PDB file of C-alpha atoms in Angstrom:
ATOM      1  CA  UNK A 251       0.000   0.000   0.000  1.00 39.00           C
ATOM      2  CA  UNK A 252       1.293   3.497   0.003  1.00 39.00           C
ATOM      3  CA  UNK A 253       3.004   5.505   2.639  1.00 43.00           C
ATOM      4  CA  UNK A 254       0.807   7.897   3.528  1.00 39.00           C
ATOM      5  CA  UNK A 255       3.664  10.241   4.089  1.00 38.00           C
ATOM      6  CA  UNK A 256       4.320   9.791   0.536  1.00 42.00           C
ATOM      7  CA  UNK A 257       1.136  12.126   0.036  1.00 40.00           C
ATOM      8  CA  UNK A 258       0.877  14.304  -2.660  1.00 40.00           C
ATOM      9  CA  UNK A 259       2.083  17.998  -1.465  1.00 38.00           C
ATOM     10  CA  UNK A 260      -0.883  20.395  -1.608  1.00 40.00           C
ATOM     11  CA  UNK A 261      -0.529  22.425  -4.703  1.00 41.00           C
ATOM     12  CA  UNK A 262      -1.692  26.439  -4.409  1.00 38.00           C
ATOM     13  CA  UNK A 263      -3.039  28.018  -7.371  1.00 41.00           C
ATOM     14  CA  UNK A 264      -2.894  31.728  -7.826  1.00 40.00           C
ATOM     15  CA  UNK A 265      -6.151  33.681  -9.243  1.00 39.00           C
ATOM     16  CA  UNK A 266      -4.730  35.549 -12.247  1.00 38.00           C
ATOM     17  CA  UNK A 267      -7.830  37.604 -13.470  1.00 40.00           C
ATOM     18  CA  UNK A 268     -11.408  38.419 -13.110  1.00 39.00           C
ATOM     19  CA  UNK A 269     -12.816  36.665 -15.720  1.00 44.00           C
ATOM     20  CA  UNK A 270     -10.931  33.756 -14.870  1.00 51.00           C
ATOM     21  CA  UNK A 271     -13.718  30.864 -15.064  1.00 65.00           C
ATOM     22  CA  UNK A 272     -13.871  27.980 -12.672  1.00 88.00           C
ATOM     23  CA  UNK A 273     -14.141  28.447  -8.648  1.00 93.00           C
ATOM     24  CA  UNK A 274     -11.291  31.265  -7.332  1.00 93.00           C
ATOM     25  CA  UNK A 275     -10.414  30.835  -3.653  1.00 95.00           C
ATOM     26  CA  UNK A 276      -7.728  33.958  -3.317  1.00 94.00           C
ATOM     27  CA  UNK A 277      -6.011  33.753   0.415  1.00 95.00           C
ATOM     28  CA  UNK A 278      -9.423  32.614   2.285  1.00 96.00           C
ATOM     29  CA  UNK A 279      -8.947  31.689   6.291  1.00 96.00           C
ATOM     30  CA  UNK A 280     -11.308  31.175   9.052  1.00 96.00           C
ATOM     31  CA  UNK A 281     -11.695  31.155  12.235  1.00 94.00           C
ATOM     32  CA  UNK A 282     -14.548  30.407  14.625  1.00 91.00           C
ATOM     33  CA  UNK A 283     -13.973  31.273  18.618  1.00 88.00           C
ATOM     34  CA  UNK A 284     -10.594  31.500  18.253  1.00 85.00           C
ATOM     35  CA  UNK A 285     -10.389  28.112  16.481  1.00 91.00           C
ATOM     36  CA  UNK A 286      -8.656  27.837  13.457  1.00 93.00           C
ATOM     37  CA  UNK A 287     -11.430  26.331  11.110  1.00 95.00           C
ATOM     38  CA  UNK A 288      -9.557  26.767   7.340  1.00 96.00           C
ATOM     39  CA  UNK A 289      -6.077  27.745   7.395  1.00 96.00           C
ATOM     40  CA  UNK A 290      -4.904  30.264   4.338  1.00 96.00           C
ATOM     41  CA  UNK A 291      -5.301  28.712   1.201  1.00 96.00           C
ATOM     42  CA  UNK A 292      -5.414  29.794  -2.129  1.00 96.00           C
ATOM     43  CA  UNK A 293      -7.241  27.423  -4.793  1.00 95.00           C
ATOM     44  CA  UNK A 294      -7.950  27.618  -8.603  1.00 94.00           C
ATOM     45  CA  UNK A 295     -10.565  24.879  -8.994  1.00 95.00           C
ATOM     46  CA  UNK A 296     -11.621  24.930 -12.694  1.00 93.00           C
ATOM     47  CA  UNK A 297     -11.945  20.613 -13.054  1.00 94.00           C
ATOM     48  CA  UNK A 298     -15.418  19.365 -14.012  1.00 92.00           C
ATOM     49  CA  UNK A 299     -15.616  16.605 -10.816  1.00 94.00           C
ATOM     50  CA  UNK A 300     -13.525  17.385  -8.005  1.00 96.00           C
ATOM     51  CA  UNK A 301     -13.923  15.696  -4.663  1.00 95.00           C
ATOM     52  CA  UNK A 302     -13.597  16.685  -0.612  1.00 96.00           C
ATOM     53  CA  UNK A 303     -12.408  14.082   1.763  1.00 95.00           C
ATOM     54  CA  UNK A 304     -11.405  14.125   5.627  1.00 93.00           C
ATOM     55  CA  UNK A 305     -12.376  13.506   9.175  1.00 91.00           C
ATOM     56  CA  UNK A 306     -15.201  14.817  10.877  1.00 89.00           C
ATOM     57  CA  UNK A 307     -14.054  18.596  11.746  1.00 89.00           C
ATOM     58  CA  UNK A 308     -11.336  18.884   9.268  1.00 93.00           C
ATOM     59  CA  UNK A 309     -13.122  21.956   7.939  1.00 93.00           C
ATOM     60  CA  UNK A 310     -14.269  20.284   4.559  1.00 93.00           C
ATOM     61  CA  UNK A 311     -18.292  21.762   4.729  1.00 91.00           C
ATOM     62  CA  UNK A 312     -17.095  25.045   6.343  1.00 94.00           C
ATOM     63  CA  UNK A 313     -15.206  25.151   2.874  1.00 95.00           C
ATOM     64  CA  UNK A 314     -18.372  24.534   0.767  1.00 93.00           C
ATOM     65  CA  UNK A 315     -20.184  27.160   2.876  1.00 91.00           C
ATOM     66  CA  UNK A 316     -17.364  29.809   2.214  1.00 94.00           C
ATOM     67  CA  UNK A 317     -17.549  29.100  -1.436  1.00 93.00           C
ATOM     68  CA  UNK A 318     -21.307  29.456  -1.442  1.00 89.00           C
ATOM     69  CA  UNK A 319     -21.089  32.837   0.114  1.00 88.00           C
ATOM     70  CA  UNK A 320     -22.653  31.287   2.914  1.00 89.00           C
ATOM     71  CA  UNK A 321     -19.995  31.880   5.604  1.00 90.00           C
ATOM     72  CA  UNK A 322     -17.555  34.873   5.151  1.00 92.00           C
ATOM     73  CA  UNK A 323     -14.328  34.090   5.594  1.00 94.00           C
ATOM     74  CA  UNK A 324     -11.946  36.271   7.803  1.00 95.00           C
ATOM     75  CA  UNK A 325      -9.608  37.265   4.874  1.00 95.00           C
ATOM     76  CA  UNK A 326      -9.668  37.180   1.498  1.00 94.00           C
ATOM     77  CA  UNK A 327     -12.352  36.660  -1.432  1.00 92.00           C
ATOM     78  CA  UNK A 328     -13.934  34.132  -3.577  1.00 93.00           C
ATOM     79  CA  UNK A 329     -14.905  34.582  -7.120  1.00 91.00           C
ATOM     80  CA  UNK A 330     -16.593  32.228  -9.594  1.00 89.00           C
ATOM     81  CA  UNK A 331     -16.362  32.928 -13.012  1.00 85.00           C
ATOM     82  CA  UNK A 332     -15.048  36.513 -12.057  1.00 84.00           C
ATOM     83  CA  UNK A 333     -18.128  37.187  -9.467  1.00 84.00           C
ATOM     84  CA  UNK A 334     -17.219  37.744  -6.097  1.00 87.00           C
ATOM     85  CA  UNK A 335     -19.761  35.506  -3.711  1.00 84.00           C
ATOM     86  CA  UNK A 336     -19.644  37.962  -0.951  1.00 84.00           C
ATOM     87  CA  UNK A 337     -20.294  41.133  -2.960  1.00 83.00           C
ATOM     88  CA  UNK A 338     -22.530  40.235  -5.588  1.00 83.00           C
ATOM     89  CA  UNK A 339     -25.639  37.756  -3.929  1.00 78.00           C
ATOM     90  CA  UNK A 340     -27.844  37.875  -6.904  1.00 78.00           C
ATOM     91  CA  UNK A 341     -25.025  36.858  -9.308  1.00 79.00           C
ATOM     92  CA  UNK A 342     -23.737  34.545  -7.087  1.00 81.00           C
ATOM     93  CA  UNK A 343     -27.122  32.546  -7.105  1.00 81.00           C
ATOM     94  CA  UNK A 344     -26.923  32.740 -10.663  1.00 82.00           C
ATOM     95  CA  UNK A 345     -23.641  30.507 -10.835  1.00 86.00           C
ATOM     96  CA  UNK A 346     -24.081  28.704  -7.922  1.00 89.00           C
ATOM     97  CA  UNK A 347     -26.217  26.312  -6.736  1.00 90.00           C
ATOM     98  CA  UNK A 348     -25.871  23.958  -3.300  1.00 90.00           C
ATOM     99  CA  UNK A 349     -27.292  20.986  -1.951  1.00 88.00           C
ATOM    100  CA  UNK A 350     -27.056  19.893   2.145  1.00 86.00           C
ATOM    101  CA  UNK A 351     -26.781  17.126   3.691  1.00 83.00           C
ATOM    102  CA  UNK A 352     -29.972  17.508   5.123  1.00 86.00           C
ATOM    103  CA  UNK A 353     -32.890  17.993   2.289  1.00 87.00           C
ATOM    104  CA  UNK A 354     -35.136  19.338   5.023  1.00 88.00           C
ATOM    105  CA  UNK A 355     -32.532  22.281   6.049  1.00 86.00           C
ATOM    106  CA  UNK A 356     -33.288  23.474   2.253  1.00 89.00           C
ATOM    107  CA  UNK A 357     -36.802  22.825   1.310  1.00 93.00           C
ATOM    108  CA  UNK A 358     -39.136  25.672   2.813  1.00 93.00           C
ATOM    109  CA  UNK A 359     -42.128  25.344   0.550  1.00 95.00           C
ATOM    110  CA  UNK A 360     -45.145  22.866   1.249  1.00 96.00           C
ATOM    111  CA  UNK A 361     -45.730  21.793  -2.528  1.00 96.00           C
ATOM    112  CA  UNK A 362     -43.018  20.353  -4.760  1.00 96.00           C
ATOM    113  CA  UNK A 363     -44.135  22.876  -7.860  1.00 96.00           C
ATOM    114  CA  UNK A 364     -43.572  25.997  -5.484  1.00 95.00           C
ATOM    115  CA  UNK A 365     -39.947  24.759  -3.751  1.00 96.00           C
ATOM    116  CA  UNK A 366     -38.439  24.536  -7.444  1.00 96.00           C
ATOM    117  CA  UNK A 367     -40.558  27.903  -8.428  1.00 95.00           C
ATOM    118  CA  UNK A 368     -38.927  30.062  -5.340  1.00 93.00           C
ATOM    119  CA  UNK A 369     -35.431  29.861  -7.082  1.00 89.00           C
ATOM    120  CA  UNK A 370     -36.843  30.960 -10.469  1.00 91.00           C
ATOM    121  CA  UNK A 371     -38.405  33.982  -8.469  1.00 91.00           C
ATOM    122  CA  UNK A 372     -35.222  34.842  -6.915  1.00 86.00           C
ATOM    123  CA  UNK A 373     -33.572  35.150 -10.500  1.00 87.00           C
ATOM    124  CA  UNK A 374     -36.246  37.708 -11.699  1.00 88.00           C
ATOM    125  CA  UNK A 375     -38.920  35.031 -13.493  1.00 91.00           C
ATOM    126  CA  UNK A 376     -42.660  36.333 -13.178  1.00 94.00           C
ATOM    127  CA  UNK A 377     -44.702  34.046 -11.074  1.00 93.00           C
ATOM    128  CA  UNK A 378     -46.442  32.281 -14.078  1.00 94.00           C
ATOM    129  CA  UNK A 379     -43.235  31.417 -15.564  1.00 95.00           C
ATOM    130  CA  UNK A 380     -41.642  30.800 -12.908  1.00 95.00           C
ATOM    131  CA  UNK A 381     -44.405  28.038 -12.535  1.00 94.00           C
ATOM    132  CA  UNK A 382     -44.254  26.595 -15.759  1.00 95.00           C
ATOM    133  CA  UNK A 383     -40.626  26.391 -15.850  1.00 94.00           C
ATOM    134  CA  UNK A 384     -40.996  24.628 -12.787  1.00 96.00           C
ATOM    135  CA  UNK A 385     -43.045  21.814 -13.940  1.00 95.00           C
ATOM    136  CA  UNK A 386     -40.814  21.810 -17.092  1.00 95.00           C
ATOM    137  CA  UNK A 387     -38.057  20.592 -15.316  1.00 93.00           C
ATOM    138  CA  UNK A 388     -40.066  18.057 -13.379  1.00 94.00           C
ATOM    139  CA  UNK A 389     -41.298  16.796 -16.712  1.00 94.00           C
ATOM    140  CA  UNK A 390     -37.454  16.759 -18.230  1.00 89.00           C
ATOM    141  CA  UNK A 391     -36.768  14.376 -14.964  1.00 86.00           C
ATOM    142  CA  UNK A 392     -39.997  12.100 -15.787  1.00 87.00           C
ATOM    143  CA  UNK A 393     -41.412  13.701 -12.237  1.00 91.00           C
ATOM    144  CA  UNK A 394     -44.693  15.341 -14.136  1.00 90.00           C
ATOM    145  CA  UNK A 395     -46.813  14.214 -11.262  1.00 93.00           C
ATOM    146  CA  UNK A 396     -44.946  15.458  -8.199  1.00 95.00           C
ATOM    147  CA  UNK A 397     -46.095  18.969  -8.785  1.00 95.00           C
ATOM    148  CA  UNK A 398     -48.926  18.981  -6.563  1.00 95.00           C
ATOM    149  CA  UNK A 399     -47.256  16.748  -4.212  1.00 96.00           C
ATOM    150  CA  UNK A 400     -46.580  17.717  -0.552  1.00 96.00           C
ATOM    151  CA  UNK A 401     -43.294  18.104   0.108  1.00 95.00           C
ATOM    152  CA  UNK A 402     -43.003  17.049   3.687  1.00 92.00           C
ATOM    153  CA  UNK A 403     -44.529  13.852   2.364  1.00 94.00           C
ATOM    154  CA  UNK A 404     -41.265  13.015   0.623  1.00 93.00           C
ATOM    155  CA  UNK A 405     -39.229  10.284   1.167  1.00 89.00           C
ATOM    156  CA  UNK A 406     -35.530  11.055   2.040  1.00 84.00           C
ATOM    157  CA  UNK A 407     -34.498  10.586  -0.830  1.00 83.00           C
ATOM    158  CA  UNK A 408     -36.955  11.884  -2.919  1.00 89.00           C
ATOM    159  CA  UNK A 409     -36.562  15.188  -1.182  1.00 90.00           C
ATOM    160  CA  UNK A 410     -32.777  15.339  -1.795  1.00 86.00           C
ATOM    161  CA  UNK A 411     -33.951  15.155  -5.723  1.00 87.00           C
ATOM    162  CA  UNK A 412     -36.392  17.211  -5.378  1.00 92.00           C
ATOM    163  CA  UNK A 413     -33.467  19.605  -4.037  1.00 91.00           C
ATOM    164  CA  UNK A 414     -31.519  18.848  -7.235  1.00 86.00           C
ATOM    165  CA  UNK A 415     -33.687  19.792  -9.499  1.00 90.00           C
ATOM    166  CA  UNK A 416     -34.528  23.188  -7.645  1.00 93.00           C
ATOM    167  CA  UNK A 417     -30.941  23.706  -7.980  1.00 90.00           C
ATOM    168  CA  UNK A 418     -30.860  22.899 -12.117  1.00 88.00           C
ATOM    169  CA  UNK A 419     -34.012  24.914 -12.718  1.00 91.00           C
ATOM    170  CA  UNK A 420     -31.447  27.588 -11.779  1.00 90.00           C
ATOM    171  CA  UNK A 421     -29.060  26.710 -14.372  1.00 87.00           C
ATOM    172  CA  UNK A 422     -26.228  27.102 -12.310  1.00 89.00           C
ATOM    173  CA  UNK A 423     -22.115  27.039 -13.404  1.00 88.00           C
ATOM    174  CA  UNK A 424     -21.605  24.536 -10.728  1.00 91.00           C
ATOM    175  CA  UNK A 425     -23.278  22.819  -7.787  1.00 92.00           C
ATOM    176  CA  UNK A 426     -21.536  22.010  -4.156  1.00 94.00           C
ATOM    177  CA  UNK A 427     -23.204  18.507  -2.631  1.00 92.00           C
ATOM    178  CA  UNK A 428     -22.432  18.226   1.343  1.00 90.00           C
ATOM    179  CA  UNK A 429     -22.467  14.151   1.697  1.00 85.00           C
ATOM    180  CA  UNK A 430     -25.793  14.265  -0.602  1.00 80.00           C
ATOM    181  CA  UNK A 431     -25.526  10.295  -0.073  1.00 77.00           C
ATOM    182  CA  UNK A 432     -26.040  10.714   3.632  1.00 75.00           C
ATOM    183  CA  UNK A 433     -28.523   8.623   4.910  1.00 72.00           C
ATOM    184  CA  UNK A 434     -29.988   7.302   1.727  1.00 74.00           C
ATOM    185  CA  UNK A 435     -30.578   3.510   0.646  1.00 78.00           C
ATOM    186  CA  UNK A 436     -28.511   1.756  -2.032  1.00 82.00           C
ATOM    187  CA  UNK A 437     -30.976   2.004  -4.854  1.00 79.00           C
ATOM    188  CA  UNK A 438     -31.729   5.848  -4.020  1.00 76.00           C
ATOM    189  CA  UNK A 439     -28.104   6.425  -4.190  1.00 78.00           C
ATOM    190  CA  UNK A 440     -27.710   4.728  -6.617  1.00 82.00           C
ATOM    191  CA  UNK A 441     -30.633   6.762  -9.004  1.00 78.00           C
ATOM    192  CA  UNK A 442     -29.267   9.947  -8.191  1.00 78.00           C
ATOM    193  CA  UNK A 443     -25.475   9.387  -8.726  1.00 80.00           C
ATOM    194  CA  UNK A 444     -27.093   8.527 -12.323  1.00 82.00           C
ATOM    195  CA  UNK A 445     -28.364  12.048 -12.421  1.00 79.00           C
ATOM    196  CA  UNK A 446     -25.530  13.626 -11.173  1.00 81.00           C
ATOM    197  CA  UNK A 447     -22.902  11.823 -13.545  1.00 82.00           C
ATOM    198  CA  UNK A 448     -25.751  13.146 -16.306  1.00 82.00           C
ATOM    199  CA  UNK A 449     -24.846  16.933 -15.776  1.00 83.00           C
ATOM    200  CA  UNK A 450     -23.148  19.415 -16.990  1.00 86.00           C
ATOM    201  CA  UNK A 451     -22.112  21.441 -14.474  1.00 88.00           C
ATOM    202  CA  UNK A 452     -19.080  21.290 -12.319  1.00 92.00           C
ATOM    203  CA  UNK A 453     -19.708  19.641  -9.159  1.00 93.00           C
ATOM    204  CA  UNK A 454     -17.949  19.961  -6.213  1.00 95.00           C
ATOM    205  CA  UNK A 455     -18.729  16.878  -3.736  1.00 94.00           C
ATOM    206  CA  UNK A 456     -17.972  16.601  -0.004  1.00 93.00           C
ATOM    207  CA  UNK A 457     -17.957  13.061   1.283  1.00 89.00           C
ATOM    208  CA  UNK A 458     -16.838  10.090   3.933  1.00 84.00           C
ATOM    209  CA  UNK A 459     -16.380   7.666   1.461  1.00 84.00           C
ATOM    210  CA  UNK A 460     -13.692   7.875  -1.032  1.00 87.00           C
ATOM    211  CA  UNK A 461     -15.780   5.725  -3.666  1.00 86.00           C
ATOM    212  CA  UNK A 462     -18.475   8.293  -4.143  1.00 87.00           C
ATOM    213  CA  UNK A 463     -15.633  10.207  -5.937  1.00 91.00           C
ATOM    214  CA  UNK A 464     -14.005   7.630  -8.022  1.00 87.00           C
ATOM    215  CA  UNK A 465     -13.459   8.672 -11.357  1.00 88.00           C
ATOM    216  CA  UNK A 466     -13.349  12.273 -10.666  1.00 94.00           C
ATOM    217  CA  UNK A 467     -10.799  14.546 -11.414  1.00 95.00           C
ATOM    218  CA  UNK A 468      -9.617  15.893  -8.797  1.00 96.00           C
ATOM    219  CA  UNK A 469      -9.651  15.346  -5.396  1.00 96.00           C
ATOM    220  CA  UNK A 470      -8.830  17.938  -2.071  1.00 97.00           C
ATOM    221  CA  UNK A 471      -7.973  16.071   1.623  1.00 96.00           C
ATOM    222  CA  UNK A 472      -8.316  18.246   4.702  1.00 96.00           C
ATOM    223  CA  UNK A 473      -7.017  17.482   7.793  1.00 94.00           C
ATOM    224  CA  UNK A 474      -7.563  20.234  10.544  1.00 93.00           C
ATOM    225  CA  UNK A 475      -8.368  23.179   7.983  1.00 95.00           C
ATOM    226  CA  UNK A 476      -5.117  22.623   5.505  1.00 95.00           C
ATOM    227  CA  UNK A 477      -4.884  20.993   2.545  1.00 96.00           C
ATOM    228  CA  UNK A 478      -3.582  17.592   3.477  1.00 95.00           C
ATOM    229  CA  UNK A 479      -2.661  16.734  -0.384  1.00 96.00           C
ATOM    230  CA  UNK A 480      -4.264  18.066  -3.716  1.00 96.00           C
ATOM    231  CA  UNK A 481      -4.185  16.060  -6.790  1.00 95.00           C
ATOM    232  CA  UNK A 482      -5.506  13.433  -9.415  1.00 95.00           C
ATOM    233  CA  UNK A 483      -7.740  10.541  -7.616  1.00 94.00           C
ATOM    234  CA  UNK A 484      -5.256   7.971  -8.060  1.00 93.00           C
ATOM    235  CA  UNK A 485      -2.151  10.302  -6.679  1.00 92.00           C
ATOM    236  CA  UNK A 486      -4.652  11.104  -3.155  1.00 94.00           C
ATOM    237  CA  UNK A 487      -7.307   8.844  -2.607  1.00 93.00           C
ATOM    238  CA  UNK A 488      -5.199   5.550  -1.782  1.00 93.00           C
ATOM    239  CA  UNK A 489      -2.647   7.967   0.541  1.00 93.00           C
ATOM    240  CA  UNK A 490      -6.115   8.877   2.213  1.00 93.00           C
ATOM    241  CA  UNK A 491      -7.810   5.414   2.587  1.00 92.00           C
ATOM    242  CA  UNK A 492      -4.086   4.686   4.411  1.00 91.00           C
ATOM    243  CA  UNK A 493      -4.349   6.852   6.682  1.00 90.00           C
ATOM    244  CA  UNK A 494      -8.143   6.631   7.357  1.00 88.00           C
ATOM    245  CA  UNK A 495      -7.303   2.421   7.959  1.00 87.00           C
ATOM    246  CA  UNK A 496      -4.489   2.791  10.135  1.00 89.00           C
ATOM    247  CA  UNK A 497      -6.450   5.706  12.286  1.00 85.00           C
ATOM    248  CA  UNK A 498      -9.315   3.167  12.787  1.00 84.00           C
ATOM    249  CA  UNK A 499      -6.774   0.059  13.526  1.00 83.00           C
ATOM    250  CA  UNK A 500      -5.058   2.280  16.204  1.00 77.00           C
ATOM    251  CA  UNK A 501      -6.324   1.676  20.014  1.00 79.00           C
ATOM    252  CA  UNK A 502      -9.576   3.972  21.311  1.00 70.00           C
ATOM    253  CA  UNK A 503      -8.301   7.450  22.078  1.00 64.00           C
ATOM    254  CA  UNK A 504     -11.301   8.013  24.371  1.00 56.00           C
ATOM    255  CA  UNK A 505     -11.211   7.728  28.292  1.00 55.00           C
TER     256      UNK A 505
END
């Protein structure tokens, strides 16, 4: 197997210009209570799959949330196709789109038709369009009959779809996932990794497991807010699942 000290070293890209495409992280840090959560780090990420591995606390969702524009960081900026997340909201939520972990920490609409219509609305569509857009895209995902459906009446996993294509109605650049596999059954994961490998968009995907991200292009490993190593799947992802194995072979650190 390989040494996991034979890691790949993280590579820093620098942001050269505005219109730069891609994701831009330029310096970002943050801290929370005097806890260092991301540690400076400066990131071109421009591949169409790139993955986000580590431990529980290694700072990989406060990293999504920064790039969303969700959390600002403590210096420095992020830009995604040249707009800055922070500065610009309404052009951020043109480019960006984001699903949680949670489906139910998203969805704030009781009918299925008015969830994916409240994006739409948020990017200037008048309410009638905004509607039949909406069941547009549930027809283009062979959900024509969920329109009227309530949402809380979801399964799990239906509602993390549902989520997706609330997201895609947006026509987004590129879509963060926090663990969207959390939770879900085999078969459900199974359907929407199907619609995910299906899209255009680059996708940036924060997970556990390292085989939710095989194939991908890239992959990032945290540990304790730095960049652990940053490289090709093949380079990182067996120096991770190393180090993962012998953490979980080593004696309880617990009392």
């Amino acid at each position: 197997m390989p040494d996991p000290s034979q890691a790949p070293l993280p590579v820093s890209s620098t942001p050269s210009t505005l219109s730069t495409p891609g994701i831009l992280l330029d310096d970002i840090a943050l801290t929370r209570a005097d806890r260092l959560v991301l540690a400076p780090m400066t990131l071109a990420l421009t591949e169409r799959r790139i993955g986000i591995v580590g431990r529980n606390g290694s700072g990989k969702s406060s990293l999504l949330r920064v790039i969303a524009g969700l959390q600002a960081p403590d210096q420095g900026r992020v830009r995604i196709d040249g707009t800055d997340m922070l500065a610009d909201r309404a052009g951020a939520i043109r480019r960006l789109g984001i699903l949680f972990q949670n489906p139910d920490h998203q969805i704030i609409f009781p009918t299925v038709e008015e969830e994916i219509a409240f994006g739409l609305r948020q990017l200037g569509a008048p309410r009638a369009e905004a509607r039949e857009k909406a069941r547009a895209v549930l027809a283009a995902h062979g959900r024509e009959g969920w329109a009227a459906r309530q949402t809380q009446a979801l399964s799990q996993g239906q509602r993390h779809f549902l989520c997706m294509m609330a997201v895609l109605a947006m026509e987004p650049a590129a879509i963060l996932l926090d663990e969207p596999f959390s939770g879900l059954d085999v078969p459900t994961t199974m359907q929407l990794h199907r619609a995910l490998d299906g899209l255009a968009q680059q996708i940036v995907l924060v997970t556990h497991d390292p085989r939710q991200i095989a194939g991908f292009d890239r992959v990032l490993w945290l540990e304790e807010g730095r960049i652990e190593a940053d490289g090709p799947v093949d380079a990182v992802l067996p120096a991770f699942t190393t180090r993962m194995q012998a953490l979980g072979e080593a004696p309880p650190c617990w009392p």
